[in-house]
XYZ file of C-alpha atoms in Angstrom:
424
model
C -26.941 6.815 21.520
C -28.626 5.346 19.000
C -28.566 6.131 15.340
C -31.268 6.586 12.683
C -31.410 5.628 9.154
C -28.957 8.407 6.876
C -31.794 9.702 4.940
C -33.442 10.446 8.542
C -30.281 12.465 9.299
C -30.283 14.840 6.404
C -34.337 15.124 6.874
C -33.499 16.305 10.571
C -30.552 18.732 9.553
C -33.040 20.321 7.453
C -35.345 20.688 9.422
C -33.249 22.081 12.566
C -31.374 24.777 9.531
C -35.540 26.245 9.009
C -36.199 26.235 12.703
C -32.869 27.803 13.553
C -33.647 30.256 11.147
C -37.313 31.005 12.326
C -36.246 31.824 16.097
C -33.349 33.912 17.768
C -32.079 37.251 16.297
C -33.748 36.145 13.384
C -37.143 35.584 14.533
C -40.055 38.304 14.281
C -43.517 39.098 15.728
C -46.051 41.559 15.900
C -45.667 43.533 19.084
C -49.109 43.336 19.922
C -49.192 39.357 19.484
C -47.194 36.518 20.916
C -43.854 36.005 20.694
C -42.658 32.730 19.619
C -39.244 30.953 20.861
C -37.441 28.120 19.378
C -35.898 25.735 21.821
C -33.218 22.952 21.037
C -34.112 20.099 23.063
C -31.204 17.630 23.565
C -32.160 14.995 25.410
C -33.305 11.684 24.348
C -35.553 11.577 21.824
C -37.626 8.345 22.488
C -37.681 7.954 26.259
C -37.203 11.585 27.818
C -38.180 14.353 25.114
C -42.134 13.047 25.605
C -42.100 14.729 29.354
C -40.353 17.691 28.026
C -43.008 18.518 25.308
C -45.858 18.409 27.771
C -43.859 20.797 29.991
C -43.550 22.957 27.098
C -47.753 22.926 26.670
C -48.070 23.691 30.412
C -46.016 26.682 29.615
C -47.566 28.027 26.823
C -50.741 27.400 28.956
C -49.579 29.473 31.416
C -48.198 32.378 29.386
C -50.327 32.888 26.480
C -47.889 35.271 24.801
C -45.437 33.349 24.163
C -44.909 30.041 21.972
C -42.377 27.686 21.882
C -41.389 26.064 18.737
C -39.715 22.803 20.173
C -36.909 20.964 18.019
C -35.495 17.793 19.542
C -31.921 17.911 18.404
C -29.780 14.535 18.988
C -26.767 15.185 22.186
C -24.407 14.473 19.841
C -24.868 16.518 16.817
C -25.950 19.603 19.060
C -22.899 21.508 20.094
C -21.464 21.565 16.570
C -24.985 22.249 15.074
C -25.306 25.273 17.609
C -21.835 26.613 17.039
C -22.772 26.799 13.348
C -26.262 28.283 14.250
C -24.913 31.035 16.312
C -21.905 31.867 14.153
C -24.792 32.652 11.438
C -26.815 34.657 13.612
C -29.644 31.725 13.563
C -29.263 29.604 16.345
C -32.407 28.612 18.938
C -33.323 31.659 21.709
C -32.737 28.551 24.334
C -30.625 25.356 24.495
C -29.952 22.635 26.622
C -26.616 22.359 26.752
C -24.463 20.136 28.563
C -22.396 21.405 30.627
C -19.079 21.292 29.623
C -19.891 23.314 26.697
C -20.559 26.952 28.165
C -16.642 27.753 28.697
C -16.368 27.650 25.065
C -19.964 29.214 23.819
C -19.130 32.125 25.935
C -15.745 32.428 24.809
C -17.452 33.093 21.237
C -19.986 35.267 22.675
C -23.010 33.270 22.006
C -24.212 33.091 25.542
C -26.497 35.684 27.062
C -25.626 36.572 30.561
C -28.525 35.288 33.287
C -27.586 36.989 36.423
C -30.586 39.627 37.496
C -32.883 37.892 35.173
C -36.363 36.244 35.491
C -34.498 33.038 34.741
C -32.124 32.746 37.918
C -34.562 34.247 40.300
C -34.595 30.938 42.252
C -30.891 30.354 41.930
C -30.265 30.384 45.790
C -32.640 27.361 45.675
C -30.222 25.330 43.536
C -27.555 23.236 44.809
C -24.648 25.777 44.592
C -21.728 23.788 43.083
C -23.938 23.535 40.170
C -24.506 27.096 39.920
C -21.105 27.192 40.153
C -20.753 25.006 36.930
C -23.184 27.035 35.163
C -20.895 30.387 35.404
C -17.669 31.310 33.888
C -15.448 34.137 34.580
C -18.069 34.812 37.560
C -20.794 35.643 35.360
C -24.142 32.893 34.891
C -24.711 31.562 31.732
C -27.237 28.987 32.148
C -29.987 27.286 34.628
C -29.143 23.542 36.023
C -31.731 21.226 34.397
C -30.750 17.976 35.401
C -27.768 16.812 36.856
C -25.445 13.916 37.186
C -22.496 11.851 38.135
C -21.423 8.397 37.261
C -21.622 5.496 39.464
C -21.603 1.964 39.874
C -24.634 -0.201 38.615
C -25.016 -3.767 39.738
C -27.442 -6.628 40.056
C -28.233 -7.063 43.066
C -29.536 -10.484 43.046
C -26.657 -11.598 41.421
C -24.384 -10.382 43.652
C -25.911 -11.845 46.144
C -25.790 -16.012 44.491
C -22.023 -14.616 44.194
C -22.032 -14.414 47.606
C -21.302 -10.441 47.489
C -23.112 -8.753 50.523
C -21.721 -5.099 48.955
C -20.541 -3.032 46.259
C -16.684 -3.236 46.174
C -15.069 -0.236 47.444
C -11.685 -0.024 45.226
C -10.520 -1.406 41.971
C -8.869 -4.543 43.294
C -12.044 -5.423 45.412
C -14.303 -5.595 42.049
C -11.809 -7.799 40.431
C -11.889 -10.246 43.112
C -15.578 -9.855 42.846
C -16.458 -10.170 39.293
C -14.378 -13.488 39.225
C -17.145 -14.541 41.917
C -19.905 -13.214 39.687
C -18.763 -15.806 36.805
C -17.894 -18.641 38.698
C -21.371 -18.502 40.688
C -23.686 -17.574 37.709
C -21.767 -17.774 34.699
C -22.670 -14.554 33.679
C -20.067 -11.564 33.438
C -19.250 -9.645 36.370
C -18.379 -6.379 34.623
C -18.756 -4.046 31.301
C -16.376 -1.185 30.180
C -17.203 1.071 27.511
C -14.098 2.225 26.318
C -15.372 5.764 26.209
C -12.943 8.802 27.589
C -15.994 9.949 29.675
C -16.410 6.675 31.479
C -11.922 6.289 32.406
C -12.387 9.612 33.968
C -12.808 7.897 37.474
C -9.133 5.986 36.481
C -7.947 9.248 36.832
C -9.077 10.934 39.539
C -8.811 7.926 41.273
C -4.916 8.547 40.940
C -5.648 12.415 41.931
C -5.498 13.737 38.377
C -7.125 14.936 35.345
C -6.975 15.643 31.487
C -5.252 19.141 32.201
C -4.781 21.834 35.075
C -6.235 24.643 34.202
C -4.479 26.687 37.389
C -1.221 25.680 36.259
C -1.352 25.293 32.515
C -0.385 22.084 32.244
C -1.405 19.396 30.402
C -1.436 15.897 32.513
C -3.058 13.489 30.015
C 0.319 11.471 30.244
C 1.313 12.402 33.716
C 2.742 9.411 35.678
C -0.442 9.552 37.680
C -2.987 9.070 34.609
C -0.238 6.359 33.152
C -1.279 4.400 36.939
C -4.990 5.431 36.205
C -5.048 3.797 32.803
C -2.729 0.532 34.125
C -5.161 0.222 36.515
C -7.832 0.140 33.789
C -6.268 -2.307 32.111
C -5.796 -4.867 34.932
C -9.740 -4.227 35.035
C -10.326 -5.167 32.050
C -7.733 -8.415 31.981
C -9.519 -9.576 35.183
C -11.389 -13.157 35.304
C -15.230 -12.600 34.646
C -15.079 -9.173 32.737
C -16.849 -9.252 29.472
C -15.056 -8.877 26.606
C -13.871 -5.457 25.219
C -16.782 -4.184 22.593
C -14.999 -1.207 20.530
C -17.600 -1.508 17.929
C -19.891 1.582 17.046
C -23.058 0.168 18.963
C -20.637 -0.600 22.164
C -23.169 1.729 24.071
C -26.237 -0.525 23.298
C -24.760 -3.488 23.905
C -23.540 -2.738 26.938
C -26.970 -1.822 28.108
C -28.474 -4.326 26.428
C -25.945 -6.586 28.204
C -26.929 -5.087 31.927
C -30.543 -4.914 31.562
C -31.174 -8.380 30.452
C -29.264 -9.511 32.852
C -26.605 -11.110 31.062
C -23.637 -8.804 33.087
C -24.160 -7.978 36.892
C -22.013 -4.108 37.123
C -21.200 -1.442 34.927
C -20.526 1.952 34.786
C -22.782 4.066 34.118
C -24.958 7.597 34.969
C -28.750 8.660 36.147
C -29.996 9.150 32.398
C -30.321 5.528 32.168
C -32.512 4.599 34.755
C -35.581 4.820 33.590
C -34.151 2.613 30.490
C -33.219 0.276 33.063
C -35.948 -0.045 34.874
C -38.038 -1.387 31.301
C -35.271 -4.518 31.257
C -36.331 -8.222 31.830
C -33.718 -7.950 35.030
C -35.067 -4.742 36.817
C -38.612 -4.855 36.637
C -38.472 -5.091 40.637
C -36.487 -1.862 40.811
C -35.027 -2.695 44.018
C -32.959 -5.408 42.113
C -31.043 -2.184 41.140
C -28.112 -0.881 43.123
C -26.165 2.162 42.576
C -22.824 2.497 44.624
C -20.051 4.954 44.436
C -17.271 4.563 41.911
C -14.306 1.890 43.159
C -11.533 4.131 44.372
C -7.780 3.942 42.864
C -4.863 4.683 45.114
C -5.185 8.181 45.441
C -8.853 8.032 46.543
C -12.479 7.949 44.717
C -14.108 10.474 42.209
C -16.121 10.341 38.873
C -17.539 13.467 36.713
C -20.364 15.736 37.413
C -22.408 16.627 34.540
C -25.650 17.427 33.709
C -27.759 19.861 31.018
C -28.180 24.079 31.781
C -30.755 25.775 29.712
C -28.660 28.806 28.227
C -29.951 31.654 26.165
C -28.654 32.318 23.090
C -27.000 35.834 23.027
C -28.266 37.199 19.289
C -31.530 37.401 20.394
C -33.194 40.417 20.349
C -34.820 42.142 24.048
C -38.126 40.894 23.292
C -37.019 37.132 22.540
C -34.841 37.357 25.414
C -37.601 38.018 28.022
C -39.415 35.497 26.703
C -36.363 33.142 27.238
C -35.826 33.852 30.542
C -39.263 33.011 31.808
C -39.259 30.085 29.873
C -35.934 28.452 31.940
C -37.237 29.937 34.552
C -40.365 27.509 33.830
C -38.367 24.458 33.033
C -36.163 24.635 35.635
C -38.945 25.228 38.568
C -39.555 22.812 41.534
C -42.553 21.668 40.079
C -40.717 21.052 36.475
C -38.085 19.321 37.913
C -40.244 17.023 40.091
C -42.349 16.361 37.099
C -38.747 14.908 35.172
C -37.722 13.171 37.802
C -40.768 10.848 38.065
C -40.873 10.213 34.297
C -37.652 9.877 33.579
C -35.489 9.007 35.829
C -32.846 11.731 35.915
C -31.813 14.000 39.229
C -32.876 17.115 39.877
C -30.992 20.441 40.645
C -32.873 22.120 43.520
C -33.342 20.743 46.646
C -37.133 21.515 46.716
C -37.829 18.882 43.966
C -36.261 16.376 46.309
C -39.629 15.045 47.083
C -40.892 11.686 49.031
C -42.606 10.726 46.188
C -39.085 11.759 43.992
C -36.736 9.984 46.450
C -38.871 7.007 46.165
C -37.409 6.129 42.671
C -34.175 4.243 44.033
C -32.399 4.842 40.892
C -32.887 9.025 41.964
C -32.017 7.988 45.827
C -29.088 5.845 44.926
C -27.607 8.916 42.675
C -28.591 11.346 44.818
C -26.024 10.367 47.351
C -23.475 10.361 45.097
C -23.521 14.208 44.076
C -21.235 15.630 46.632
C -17.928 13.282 45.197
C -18.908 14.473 41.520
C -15.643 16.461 40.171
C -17.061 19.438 38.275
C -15.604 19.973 35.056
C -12.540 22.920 34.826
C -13.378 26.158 33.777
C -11.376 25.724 30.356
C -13.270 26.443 27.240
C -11.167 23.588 25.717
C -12.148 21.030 28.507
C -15.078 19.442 26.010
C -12.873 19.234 23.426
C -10.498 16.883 25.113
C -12.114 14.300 25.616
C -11.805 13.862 21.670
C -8.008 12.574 21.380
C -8.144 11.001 25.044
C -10.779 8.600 23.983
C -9.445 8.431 20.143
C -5.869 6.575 22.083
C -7.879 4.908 25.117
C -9.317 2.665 22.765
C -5.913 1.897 21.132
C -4.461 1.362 24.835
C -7.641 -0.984 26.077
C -7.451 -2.724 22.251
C -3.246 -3.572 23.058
C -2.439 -1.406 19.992
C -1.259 0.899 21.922
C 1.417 1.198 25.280
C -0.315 2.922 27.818
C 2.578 6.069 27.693
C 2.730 6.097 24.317
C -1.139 6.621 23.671
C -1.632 9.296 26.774
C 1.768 11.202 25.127
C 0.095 10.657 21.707
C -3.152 11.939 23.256
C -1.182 15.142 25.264
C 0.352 15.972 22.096
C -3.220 16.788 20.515
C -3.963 18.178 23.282
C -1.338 20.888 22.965
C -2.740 21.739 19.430
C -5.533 22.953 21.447
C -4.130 24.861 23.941
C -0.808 26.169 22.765
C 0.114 27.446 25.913
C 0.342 24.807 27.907
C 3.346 22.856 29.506
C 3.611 19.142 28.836
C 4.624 16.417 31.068
């Protein structure tokens, strides 16, 4: 979430174009020597990527054949840089890809098939609605990494001089309670960040989504997500909620906000806790509680997500194998149990569930939340969605926008992407 200096950028796009080039379909090696890899690393670069390079030296450790040449590209830029990669034949033999991207990289064939492979010989041991997520048209395309859900964040200690003895358990209730918050401490009760990922829980909490993918419909601007998005709104009008920040560094300050101590509750997901867990107002990490999601009228839900390791489909057999015992690697008990303890983030096997793993509460609070994640629908235009939902949210949660107008504004892009869909 946080951005380098412009000059840094370009140095980094070059650099990932030569690498890109140097692995995959591209790549070469002497049969009689090692085989090198290139792997696209997208996860963050200053507090997570450090435990994913050692893995990557126990690896090569243990199979002296084969190198990996390890590029940490930023989440952001990724999916559009590997697109581009694969369209020319150069992309990396493995990426970690967020979930909601393999609909659409298998679509355009740049997705190797995993089933009967080295690399989902464990998959029974995997929690199987992640599997699940990892397939499309009932065919694997990638490994779960790391998963995970959103949920509610809060200060515990300053809930408690509020006089709140637990996490509010629908919209209305944390309303009522962030008004406490700022009377009793005079610091806000609640953060938004007015990003489309983070109003998903608005609308499932009215039983809806962006689309529905069964019944080709688009339901952006359904009654029910109009009620979702009111509802965000009254949130957001409420006594003791900090004001709106729609700036470009919204993320940061938010965080920055939380950790300091400086806001008691926000939404947010298991890839910040180990960031959390560094601030002035967490260094007892039991000061840290992690609740489900407030529920809207229709009932409770936020997003699943997580990372897969996928293989890129241009490589050739021998680059391939090599792939598939490298996920197979990364995505072990062992691996996973190693990520969990340095950074903070949930495994996706039940055998890395350790004591010593479940001892982390940020893991043990998230943990419990898995089974009300809503997995993302099989659409290869789900990702892409997000892009003109969040593009009028912030117009709706700014007042420059009516809440219909913006979600029919929003449904009406929406239908540029998928033509043959109904409208509400």
């Amino acid at each position: 979430m946080r951005r380098g200096l412009a000059a840094a950028v370009v140095v980094a796009a070059l650099t990932i174009s030569a690498t890109a080039c140097s692995g995959g379909s591209s790549g070469s090696s002497d049969s009689s020597g090692p085989v090198t890899i290139t792997w696209w690393d997208t996860s963050d670069a200053t507090n997570e990527a450090g435990t994913f390079k050692t893995l990557v030296k126990d690896f090569e450790k243990a199979n002296p054949n084969i190198k990996v040449k390890y590029v940490s590209v930023p989440f952001g830029d990724a999916q559009t840089k590997f697109q581009t990669a694969a369209g020319s034949k150069g992309a990396p033999d493995v990426l970690r890809a967020d979930v909601g991207w393999t609909p659409g990289f298998v679509e355009a064939g740049f997705l190797a098939p995993l089933d009967g492979t080295a690399a989902a010989a464990e998959s029974g041991k995997f929690k199987q609605n992640l599997i699940e997520q990892a397939k499309y048209q009932g065919k694997l395309y990638g490994v779960p990494q790391v998963t995970d859900t959103l949920g509610l964040m809060y200060n515990k200690e300053l809930f408690t001089k509020a006089g709140i003895t637990k996490a509010p358990a629908t919209w209305d209730e944390l309303k009522a309670d962030m008004a406490k918050v700022k009377e009793k401490t005079g610091v806000d009760g609640f953060a938004f960040n007015p990003q489309a990922y983070y109003a998903m829980p608005f609308l499932y909490g009215e039983n809806t989504d962006m689309v529905d993918a069964a019944k080709k419909q688009i339901t952006l601007n359904s009654p029910a997500a109009v009620k979702g998005i009111d509802t965000l709104n009254s949130v957001l009008a409420a006594p003791g909620i900090r004001k709106l920040d729609t700036t470009s560094n919204a993320y940061a300050n938010i965080m920055d906000a939380f950790n300091s101590g400086k806001v008691a509750a926000i939404i947010q997901g298991p890839w910040e806790n180990a960031n959390v867990f560094k601030g002035a107002a967490f260094k007892d990490k039991n000061n840290l509680g992690i609740a489900p999601l407030p529920a809207g009228s229709a009932g409770q839900g936020a997003p699943l997500g997580g990372h897969n390791l996928v293989a890129y489909a241009g490589s050739d057999a021998k680059h391939q194998e090599a792939s598939q015992k490298f996920i197979a690697f990364m995505t072990s008990a062992d691996s996973q149990k190693k990520v969990a303890l340095a950074n903070g983030t949930l495994p996706t096997r039940d055998d890395a569930y350790t004591a010593e793993v479940n001892a982390n509460p940020g893991i043990a609070g998230y943990s419990q939340l898995l089974g009300g994640g809503k997995p993302r629908q099989p659409l290869a235009q789900y990702s892409s969605l997000y892009t003109p939902f969040e593009t009028q949210l912030i117009k709706i949660v700014s007042k420059q926008e009516a809440t219909k107008s913006g979600l029919d504004k929003a449904a009406a892009e929406a239908k540029k992407l998928l033509p043959e869909f109904s409208t509400q």
